[in-house]
DNA sequence: CACACAACCTGTCAGC
DNA sequence: TGCTGACAGGTTGTGT
């Protein structure tokens, strides 16, 4: 479920439920996520007030009053569900962390595959190892064609693989890498270092546009993506190429070009979808 | 160093 | 209906 747009959607759903509130109790039902949840996680949070929530790449960072804070990552299958006071909380088989707030609200972190993470941060959360080497936020001004080009310089790996590298740009995952390359008209197998200045410009624009659209749509993603109130995201109906092998893309269905449709290939172990006519 | 790939773990879906 | 295998949004560690 979770690339940048989904994580941002979760952050927005979490904000009203957490910000300004104190943790009454935090229960870690399983510590064995991608990394062990710190043994003192609950104790550090209990009684503390949440100041604000930010997102960095695919991570959510919760800032506590005073010092410290904590981070969450949804992995592949993580979900966060908010149950305001008075709502009935259905229990799930993979509810790993339960945050009970002083106002009676309950927030549940659920993650079947347990690729997700929960960790404590110091006062300077940016110093955390997860954020140290992370690339620019794609929706901020720091993400520029020249900056991107500099990162890709001399890279022999494919541009698709490079986009998945969180050091190159933060928050882009498999779906939006495919979608952005399609938008920019760039073939996913191109060597990353071979992009021209103009192509880097197109790609920056495309990444931004695709992510923004997805956030506006309430976080996409796959059939089972849910927002914090349990509703389905609905961007899944508007992918251009992702998971559309064999179909004609918008640009080919309109014209008279002979195109056999969207193709699927595997790059560094992940599915890539692309249109061989539009993407060069 | 840079890159490709396996591993982590569970659920779902297509095919037989 | 039930079984098996392929595959799934991410990240890290290992091996070439």
mmCIF file of C-alpha atoms (C1' of nucleotides) in Angstrom:
data_model
loop_
_atom_site.group_PDB
_atom_site.id
_atom_site.type_symbol
_atom_site.label_atom_id
_atom_site.label_comp_id
_atom_site.label_asym_id
_atom_site.label_seq_id
_atom_site.Cartn_x
_atom_site.Cartn_y
_atom_site.Cartn_z
ATOM 1 C CA UNK A 1 0.000 0.000 0.000
ATOM 2 C CA UNK A 2 2.385 2.654 1.015
ATOM 3 C CA UNK A 3 4.393 4.970 -1.150
ATOM 4 C CA UNK A 4 4.659 8.668 -0.436
ATOM 5 C CA UNK A 5 1.030 9.574 -1.254
ATOM 6 C CA UNK A 6 -0.383 6.831 0.943
ATOM 7 C CA UNK A 7 1.935 7.740 3.791
ATOM 8 C CA UNK A 8 0.987 11.401 3.459
ATOM 9 C CA UNK A 9 -2.680 10.422 3.529
ATOM 10 C CA UNK A 10 -2.080 8.468 6.706
ATOM 11 C CA UNK A 11 -0.198 11.375 8.262
ATOM 12 C CA UNK A 12 -3.117 13.675 7.524
ATOM 13 C CA UNK A 13 -5.560 11.223 9.012
ATOM 14 C CA UNK A 14 -3.412 10.808 12.088
ATOM 15 C CA UNK A 15 -2.874 14.487 12.758
ATOM 16 C CA UNK A 16 -6.290 15.368 14.179
ATOM 17 C CA UNK A 17 -6.294 12.180 16.230
ATOM 18 C CA UNK A 18 -2.885 12.699 17.800
ATOM 19 C CA UNK A 19 -1.767 16.315 17.699
ATOM 20 C CA UNK A 20 -2.297 18.073 21.011
ATOM 21 C CA UNK A 21 -3.242 14.800 22.691
ATOM 22 C CA UNK A 22 -1.454 12.768 25.333
ATOM 23 C CA UNK A 23 -0.852 9.056 25.185
ATOM 24 C CA UNK A 24 -2.808 7.404 27.947
ATOM 25 C CA UNK A 25 -1.426 4.007 27.133
ATOM 26 C CA UNK A 26 0.557 2.357 24.350
ATOM 27 C CA UNK A 27 0.556 -1.401 23.891
ATOM 28 C CA UNK A 28 3.088 -3.166 21.699
ATOM 29 C CA UNK A 29 1.599 -6.585 21.020
ATOM 30 C CA UNK A 30 4.447 -7.719 18.781
ATOM 31 C CA UNK A 31 7.950 -6.343 18.919
ATOM 32 C CA UNK A 32 9.292 -8.309 15.955
ATOM 33 C CA UNK A 33 8.618 -5.961 13.058
ATOM 34 C CA UNK A 34 11.242 -5.200 10.383
ATOM 35 C CA UNK A 35 13.396 -4.136 13.294
ATOM 36 C CA UNK A 36 12.548 -4.894 16.904
ATOM 37 C CA UNK A 37 10.336 -2.227 18.426
ATOM 38 C CA UNK A 38 12.373 -0.774 21.332
ATOM 39 C CA UNK A 39 11.508 -2.370 24.660
ATOM 40 C CA UNK A 40 10.859 1.028 26.227
ATOM 41 C CA UNK A 41 8.670 2.288 23.377
ATOM 42 C CA UNK A 42 5.479 2.333 25.448
ATOM 43 C CA UNK A 43 7.135 3.791 28.511
ATOM 44 C CA UNK A 44 8.704 6.641 26.584
ATOM 45 C CA UNK A 45 5.360 7.561 25.023
ATOM 46 C CA UNK A 46 3.016 7.140 27.959
ATOM 47 C CA UNK A 47 1.863 10.461 29.370
ATOM 48 C CA UNK A 48 3.600 12.466 26.650
ATOM 49 C CA UNK A 49 1.833 14.998 24.483
ATOM 50 C CA UNK A 50 2.075 15.038 20.691
ATOM 51 C CA UNK A 51 3.192 18.290 19.214
ATOM 52 C CA UNK A 52 3.051 17.648 15.492
ATOM 53 C CA UNK A 53 3.486 15.044 12.789
ATOM 54 C CA UNK A 54 5.704 15.253 9.752
ATOM 55 C CA UNK A 55 6.430 12.954 6.860
ATOM 56 C CA UNK A 56 9.846 12.297 5.381
ATOM 57 C CA UNK A 57 9.842 9.999 2.369
ATOM 58 C CA UNK A 58 7.762 7.010 3.393
ATOM 59 C CA UNK A 59 8.246 7.633 7.109
ATOM 60 C CA UNK A 60 5.926 9.366 9.544
ATOM 61 C CA UNK A 61 7.624 11.193 12.396
ATOM 62 C CA UNK A 62 5.658 12.085 15.509
ATOM 63 C CA UNK A 63 7.169 14.895 17.572
ATOM 64 C CA UNK A 64 6.526 14.813 21.288
ATOM 65 C CA UNK A 65 6.518 17.742 23.655
ATOM 66 C CA UNK A 66 9.808 18.282 25.355
ATOM 67 C CA UNK A 67 12.251 16.081 23.574
ATOM 68 C CA UNK A 68 12.311 12.984 21.446
ATOM 69 C CA UNK A 69 9.684 11.521 19.220
ATOM 70 C CA UNK A 70 9.026 8.377 17.272
ATOM 71 C CA UNK A 71 8.862 7.159 13.706
ATOM 72 C CA UNK A 72 6.581 4.794 11.866
ATOM 73 C CA UNK A 73 7.065 3.051 8.538
ATOM 74 C CA UNK A 74 4.300 1.019 6.960
ATOM 75 C CA UNK A 75 6.489 -1.425 5.050
ATOM 76 C CA UNK A 76 4.519 -3.232 2.369
ATOM 77 C CA UNK A 77 1.317 -4.030 4.190
ATOM 78 C CA UNK A 78 1.125 -1.619 7.095
ATOM 79 C CA UNK A 79 -2.073 0.217 7.921
ATOM 80 C CA UNK A 80 -3.047 2.799 10.482
ATOM 81 C CA UNK A 81 -6.603 3.035 11.620
ATOM 82 C CA UNK A 82 -8.114 5.741 13.797
ATOM 83 C CA UNK A 83 -11.063 4.985 16.052
ATOM 84 C CA UNK A 84 -12.420 8.209 17.571
ATOM 85 C CA UNK A 85 -13.951 7.996 21.032
ATOM 86 C CA UNK A 86 -17.233 6.174 20.934
ATOM 87 C CA UNK A 87 -16.516 4.215 17.744
ATOM 88 C CA UNK A 88 -16.368 0.502 17.990
ATOM 89 C CA UNK A 89 -12.902 -0.881 17.383
ATOM 90 C CA UNK A 90 -12.814 -4.102 15.416
ATOM 91 C CA UNK A 91 -9.793 -6.133 16.318
ATOM 92 C CA UNK A 92 -7.503 -7.440 13.619
ATOM 93 C CA UNK A 93 -5.199 -10.421 13.626
ATOM 94 C CA UNK A 94 -2.164 -8.245 12.991
ATOM 95 C CA UNK A 95 -2.755 -5.296 15.271
ATOM 96 C CA UNK A 96 0.777 -4.789 16.555
ATOM 97 C CA UNK A 97 0.668 -1.420 18.275
ATOM 98 C CA UNK A 98 -2.329 0.160 20.012
ATOM 99 C CA UNK A 99 -2.121 3.839 20.910
ATOM 100 C CA UNK A 100 -4.781 4.948 23.393
ATOM 101 C CA UNK A 101 -5.121 8.707 23.661
ATOM 102 C CA UNK A 102 -6.381 10.656 26.660
ATOM 103 C CA UNK A 103 -9.432 11.875 24.750
ATOM 104 C CA UNK A 104 -10.598 8.307 24.296
ATOM 105 C CA UNK A 105 -9.444 7.938 20.709
ATOM 106 C CA UNK A 106 -7.609 4.758 19.740
ATOM 107 C CA UNK A 107 -5.074 4.373 16.947
ATOM 108 C CA UNK A 108 -4.062 0.950 15.680
ATOM 109 C CA UNK A 109 -0.998 0.028 13.684
ATOM 110 C CA UNK A 110 -1.693 -3.186 11.756
ATOM 111 C CA UNK A 111 0.793 -4.947 9.503
ATOM 112 C CA UNK A 112 0.356 -8.556 8.330
ATOM 113 C CA UNK A 113 3.777 -8.935 6.755
ATOM 114 C CA UNK A 114 5.597 -7.101 9.530
ATOM 115 C CA UNK A 115 7.911 -5.248 7.178
ATOM 116 C CA UNK A 116 6.906 -2.054 8.943
ATOM 117 C CA UNK A 117 8.867 -0.272 11.664
ATOM 118 C CA UNK A 118 8.323 1.693 14.843
ATOM 119 C CA UNK A 119 11.305 3.398 16.452
ATOM 120 C CA UNK A 120 12.184 6.174 18.850
ATOM 121 C CA UNK A 121 14.047 9.229 17.685
ATOM 122 C CA UNK A 122 16.232 11.670 19.511
ATOM 123 C CA UNK A 123 15.562 15.366 19.640
ATOM 124 C CA UNK A 124 17.137 15.864 16.272
ATOM 125 C CA UNK A 125 15.114 13.321 14.386
ATOM 126 C CA UNK A 126 16.831 14.102 11.080
ATOM 127 C CA UNK A 127 19.967 12.541 12.488
ATOM 128 C CA UNK A 128 18.301 9.143 12.653
ATOM 129 C CA UNK A 129 20.031 6.653 10.392
ATOM 130 C CA UNK A 130 16.930 6.283 8.246
ATOM 131 C CA UNK A 131 17.025 9.943 7.271
ATOM 132 C CA UNK A 132 20.739 10.631 7.109
ATOM 133 C CA UNK A 133 21.300 9.586 3.513
ATOM 134 C CA UNK A 134 17.780 10.167 2.260
ATOM 135 C CA UNK A 135 17.361 12.120 -0.946
ATOM 136 C CA UNK A 136 15.289 15.272 -1.458
ATOM 137 C CA UNK A 137 11.564 15.463 -0.811
ATOM 138 C CA UNK A 138 10.049 15.303 -4.291
ATOM 139 C CA UNK A 139 7.314 17.856 -3.567
ATOM 140 C CA UNK A 140 9.674 20.470 -2.239
ATOM 141 C CA UNK A 141 11.945 22.895 -4.049
ATOM 142 C CA UNK A 142 15.039 20.899 -3.138
ATOM 143 C CA UNK A 143 14.106 18.361 -5.823
ATOM 144 C CA UNK A 144 15.470 19.887 -9.015
ATOM 145 C CA UNK A 145 16.465 18.669 -12.491
ATOM 146 C CA UNK A 146 20.099 19.607 -11.912
ATOM 147 C CA UNK A 147 20.154 17.948 -8.528
ATOM 148 C CA UNK A 148 18.608 14.811 -9.953
ATOM 149 C CA UNK A 149 21.023 14.769 -12.827
ATOM 150 C CA UNK A 150 23.961 15.118 -10.471
ATOM 151 C CA UNK A 151 22.752 12.111 -8.473
ATOM 152 C CA UNK A 152 22.365 10.031 -11.620
ATOM 153 C CA UNK A 153 25.668 11.014 -13.160
ATOM 154 C CA UNK A 154 27.675 8.007 -14.336
ATOM 155 C CA UNK A 155 25.061 5.607 -12.986
ATOM 156 C CA UNK A 156 24.858 2.501 -15.128
ATOM 157 C CA UNK A 157 21.813 1.131 -13.340
ATOM 158 C CA UNK A 158 18.434 1.660 -14.944
ATOM 159 C CA UNK A 159 16.524 4.860 -14.321
ATOM 160 C CA UNK A 160 13.712 2.755 -12.870
ATOM 161 C CA UNK A 161 16.021 1.232 -10.266
ATOM 162 C CA UNK A 162 17.474 4.671 -9.535
ATOM 163 C CA UNK A 163 14.030 6.121 -8.822
ATOM 164 C CA UNK A 164 13.437 3.393 -6.260
ATOM 165 C CA UNK A 165 16.656 4.363 -4.496
ATOM 166 C CA UNK A 166 15.586 6.550 -1.569
ATOM 167 C CA UNK A 167 18.924 8.369 -1.699
ATOM 168 C CA UNK A 168 18.097 9.669 -5.168
ATOM 169 C CA UNK A 169 14.640 10.920 -4.310
ATOM 170 C CA UNK A 170 12.567 10.173 -1.202
ATOM 171 C CA UNK A 171 9.236 8.415 -1.193
ATOM 172 C CA UNK A 172 8.943 7.069 -4.730
ATOM 173 C CA UNK A 173 8.097 3.374 -4.876
ATOM 174 C CA UNK A 174 7.387 0.827 -7.550
ATOM 175 C CA UNK A 175 4.023 2.134 -8.695
ATOM 176 C CA UNK A 176 4.890 5.803 -8.980
ATOM 177 C CA UNK A 177 8.283 5.083 -10.509
ATOM 178 C CA UNK A 178 6.456 3.314 -13.357
ATOM 179 C CA UNK A 179 3.846 6.031 -13.625
ATOM 180 C CA UNK A 180 6.329 8.902 -13.583
ATOM 181 C CA UNK A 181 8.553 7.329 -16.255
ATOM 182 C CA UNK A 182 5.504 6.838 -18.418
ATOM 183 C CA UNK A 183 4.449 10.459 -17.973
ATOM 184 C CA UNK A 184 7.941 11.646 -18.806
ATOM 185 C CA UNK A 185 8.166 9.363 -21.861
ATOM 186 C CA UNK A 186 11.362 7.755 -20.619
ATOM 187 C CA UNK A 187 12.054 4.050 -21.095
ATOM 188 C CA UNK A 188 12.568 2.372 -17.709
ATOM 189 C CA UNK A 189 15.594 0.399 -18.890
ATOM 190 C CA UNK A 190 17.561 3.492 -19.869
ATOM 191 C CA UNK A 191 20.822 3.887 -17.984
ATOM 192 C CA UNK A 192 20.193 6.459 -15.273
ATOM 193 C CA UNK A 193 23.278 8.401 -16.229
ATOM 194 C CA UNK A 194 22.127 8.779 -19.823
ATOM 195 C CA UNK A 195 19.262 11.168 -19.145
ATOM 196 C CA UNK A 196 19.622 14.543 -20.775
ATOM 197 C CA UNK A 197 19.020 17.744 -18.910
ATOM 198 C CA UNK A 198 15.648 18.056 -20.623
ATOM 199 C CA UNK A 199 14.680 14.525 -19.682
ATOM 200 C CA UNK A 200 15.641 15.108 -16.065
ATOM 201 C CA UNK A 201 13.399 18.155 -16.171
ATOM 202 C CA UNK A 202 10.495 16.149 -17.517
ATOM 203 C CA UNK A 203 11.039 13.456 -14.933
ATOM 204 C CA UNK A 204 11.063 15.891 -12.031
ATOM 205 C CA UNK A 205 7.794 17.345 -13.271
ATOM 206 C CA UNK A 206 6.285 13.923 -13.802
ATOM 207 C CA UNK A 207 7.254 12.632 -10.359
ATOM 208 C CA UNK A 208 5.716 15.701 -8.769
ATOM 209 C CA UNK A 209 2.541 15.528 -10.828
ATOM 210 C CA UNK A 210 1.956 11.837 -10.252
ATOM 211 C CA UNK A 211 2.494 12.105 -6.497
ATOM 212 C CA UNK A 212 0.322 15.180 -6.175
ATOM 213 C CA UNK A 213 -2.518 13.619 -8.096
ATOM 214 C CA UNK A 214 -2.364 10.564 -5.886
ATOM 215 C CA UNK A 215 -2.402 12.616 -2.694
ATOM 216 C CA UNK A 216 -5.361 14.612 -3.949
ATOM 217 C CA UNK A 217 -7.142 11.352 -4.690
ATOM 218 C CA UNK A 218 -6.776 10.384 -1.063
ATOM 219 C CA UNK A 219 -3.739 8.172 -1.413
ATOM 220 C CA UNK A 220 -4.010 5.514 -4.014
ATOM 221 C CA UNK A 221 -3.007 2.615 -4.144
ATOM 222 C CA UNK A 222 -3.815 -1.024 -4.533
ATOM 223 C CA UNK A 223 -7.149 -2.707 -4.078
ATOM 224 C CA UNK A 224 -6.720 -2.896 -0.318
ATOM 225 C CA UNK A 225 -5.405 0.526 0.511
ATOM 226 C CA UNK A 226 -7.436 2.108 3.247
ATOM 227 C CA UNK A 227 -7.358 5.555 4.755
ATOM 228 C CA UNK A 228 -7.212 5.978 8.515
ATOM 229 C CA UNK A 229 -10.986 5.952 8.739
ATOM 230 C CA UNK A 230 -11.119 2.603 6.986
ATOM 231 C CA UNK A 231 -12.272 3.806 3.577
ATOM 232 C CA UNK A 232 -10.703 2.586 0.371
ATOM 233 C CA UNK A 233 -8.406 4.869 -1.553
ATOM 234 C CA UNK A 234 -9.578 5.173 -5.121
ATOM 235 C CA UNK A 235 -6.607 6.226 -7.202
ATOM 236 C CA UNK A 236 -6.234 2.618 -8.320
ATOM 237 C CA UNK A 237 -8.579 3.314 -11.196
ATOM 238 C CA UNK A 238 -6.305 5.898 -12.695
ATOM 239 C CA UNK A 239 -2.955 4.207 -13.198
ATOM 240 C CA UNK A 240 -1.577 4.813 -16.668
ATOM 241 C CA UNK A 241 0.562 1.695 -16.901
ATOM 242 C CA UNK A 242 0.967 0.029 -13.513
ATOM 243 C CA UNK A 243 -0.628 -3.426 -13.442
ATOM 244 C CA UNK A 244 -2.063 -2.883 -16.926
ATOM 245 C CA UNK A 245 -0.027 -5.376 -18.935
ATOM 246 C CA UNK A 246 -1.476 -5.888 -22.412
ATOM 247 C CA UNK A 247 -3.782 -2.881 -22.313
ATOM 248 C CA UNK A 248 -3.277 0.094 -24.598
ATOM 249 C CA UNK A 249 -2.069 3.217 -22.868
ATOM 250 C CA UNK A 250 -3.938 6.461 -23.359
ATOM 251 C CA UNK A 251 -1.463 7.773 -25.900
ATOM 252 C CA UNK A 252 -1.582 4.607 -28.046
ATOM 253 C CA UNK A 253 -5.308 3.936 -27.889
ATOM 254 C CA UNK A 254 -5.949 7.343 -29.427
ATOM 255 C CA UNK A 255 -3.585 7.130 -32.374
ATOM 256 C CA UNK A 256 -3.192 4.756 -35.299
ATOM 257 C CA UNK A 257 0.201 3.497 -34.186
ATOM 258 C CA UNK A 258 0.582 -0.236 -34.106
ATOM 259 C CA UNK A 259 1.250 -0.986 -30.461
ATOM 260 C CA UNK A 260 0.922 -4.341 -28.772
ATOM 261 C CA UNK A 261 0.089 -2.684 -25.507
ATOM 262 C CA UNK A 262 1.682 -2.111 -22.149
ATOM 263 C CA UNK A 263 4.492 -4.495 -21.304
ATOM 264 C CA UNK A 264 5.702 -5.940 -18.060
ATOM 265 C CA UNK A 265 9.318 -6.726 -17.323
ATOM 266 C CA UNK A 266 11.309 -7.454 -14.191
ATOM 267 C CA UNK A 267 14.024 -5.046 -13.072
ATOM 268 C CA UNK A 268 16.029 -5.748 -9.954
ATOM 269 C CA UNK A 269 13.352 -8.119 -8.834
ATOM 270 C CA UNK A 270 10.410 -5.756 -9.249
ATOM 271 C CA UNK A 271 7.743 -5.561 -11.922
ATOM 272 C CA UNK A 272 8.026 -2.647 -14.297
ATOM 273 C CA UNK A 273 5.134 -1.644 -16.565
ATOM 274 C CA UNK A 274 5.764 0.576 -19.552
ATOM 275 C CA UNK A 275 4.674 1.453 -23.063
ATOM 276 C CA UNK A 276 7.412 0.682 -25.601
ATOM 277 C CA UNK A 277 5.969 3.186 -28.065
ATOM 278 C CA UNK A 278 5.616 6.211 -25.840
ATOM 279 C CA UNK A 279 8.694 5.566 -23.695
ATOM 280 C CA UNK A 280 12.079 5.886 -25.395
ATOM 281 C "C1'" DC B 1 32.067 0.911 -5.397
ATOM 282 C "C1'" DA B 2 27.881 -0.253 -7.840
ATOM 283 C "C1'" DC B 3 24.820 -3.213 -8.881
ATOM 284 C "C1'" DA B 4 21.615 -7.531 -8.771
ATOM 285 C "C1'" DC B 5 19.359 -10.555 -5.951
ATOM 286 C "C1'" DA B 6 17.707 -13.012 -1.801
ATOM 287 C "C1'" DA B 7 15.613 -12.573 2.434
ATOM 288 C "C1'" DC B 8 12.283 -10.917 5.686
ATOM 289 C "C1'" DC B 9 6.534 -12.735 6.373
ATOM 290 C "C1'" DT B 10 1.713 -13.170 5.270
ATOM 291 C "C1'" DG B 11 -2.143 -12.900 2.225
ATOM 292 C "C1'" DT B 12 -4.427 -13.324 -2.223
ATOM 293 C "C1'" DC B 13 -5.372 -14.914 -6.636
ATOM 294 C "C1'" DA B 14 -5.017 -17.819 -10.853
ATOM 295 C "C1'" DG B 15 -4.675 -22.317 -12.466
ATOM 296 C "C1'" DC B 16 -5.172 -27.110 -12.116
ATOM 297 C "C1'" DT C 1 -13.365 -27.375 -2.954
ATOM 298 C "C1'" DG C 2 -8.519 -27.588 -2.119
ATOM 299 C "C1'" DC C 3 -3.812 -27.436 -3.198
ATOM 300 C "C1'" DT C 4 0.339 -25.067 -5.304
ATOM 301 C "C1'" DG C 5 2.961 -21.512 -7.067
ATOM 302 C "C1'" DA C 6 3.534 -16.797 -8.371
ATOM 303 C "C1'" DC C 7 3.309 -12.408 -6.831
ATOM 304 C "C1'" DA C 8 2.468 -8.032 -3.875
ATOM 305 C "C1'" DG C 9 3.175 -1.286 -1.959
ATOM 306 C "C1'" DG C 10 9.804 -1.742 0.969
ATOM 307 C "C1'" DT C 11 14.293 -2.120 2.903
ATOM 308 C "C1'" DT C 12 18.530 -4.283 4.120
ATOM 309 C "C1'" DG C 13 22.305 -7.497 3.870
ATOM 310 C "C1'" DT C 14 25.108 -10.455 0.951
ATOM 311 C "C1'" DG C 15 27.540 -11.746 -2.986
ATOM 312 C "C1'" DT C 16 29.560 -10.793 -7.544
#
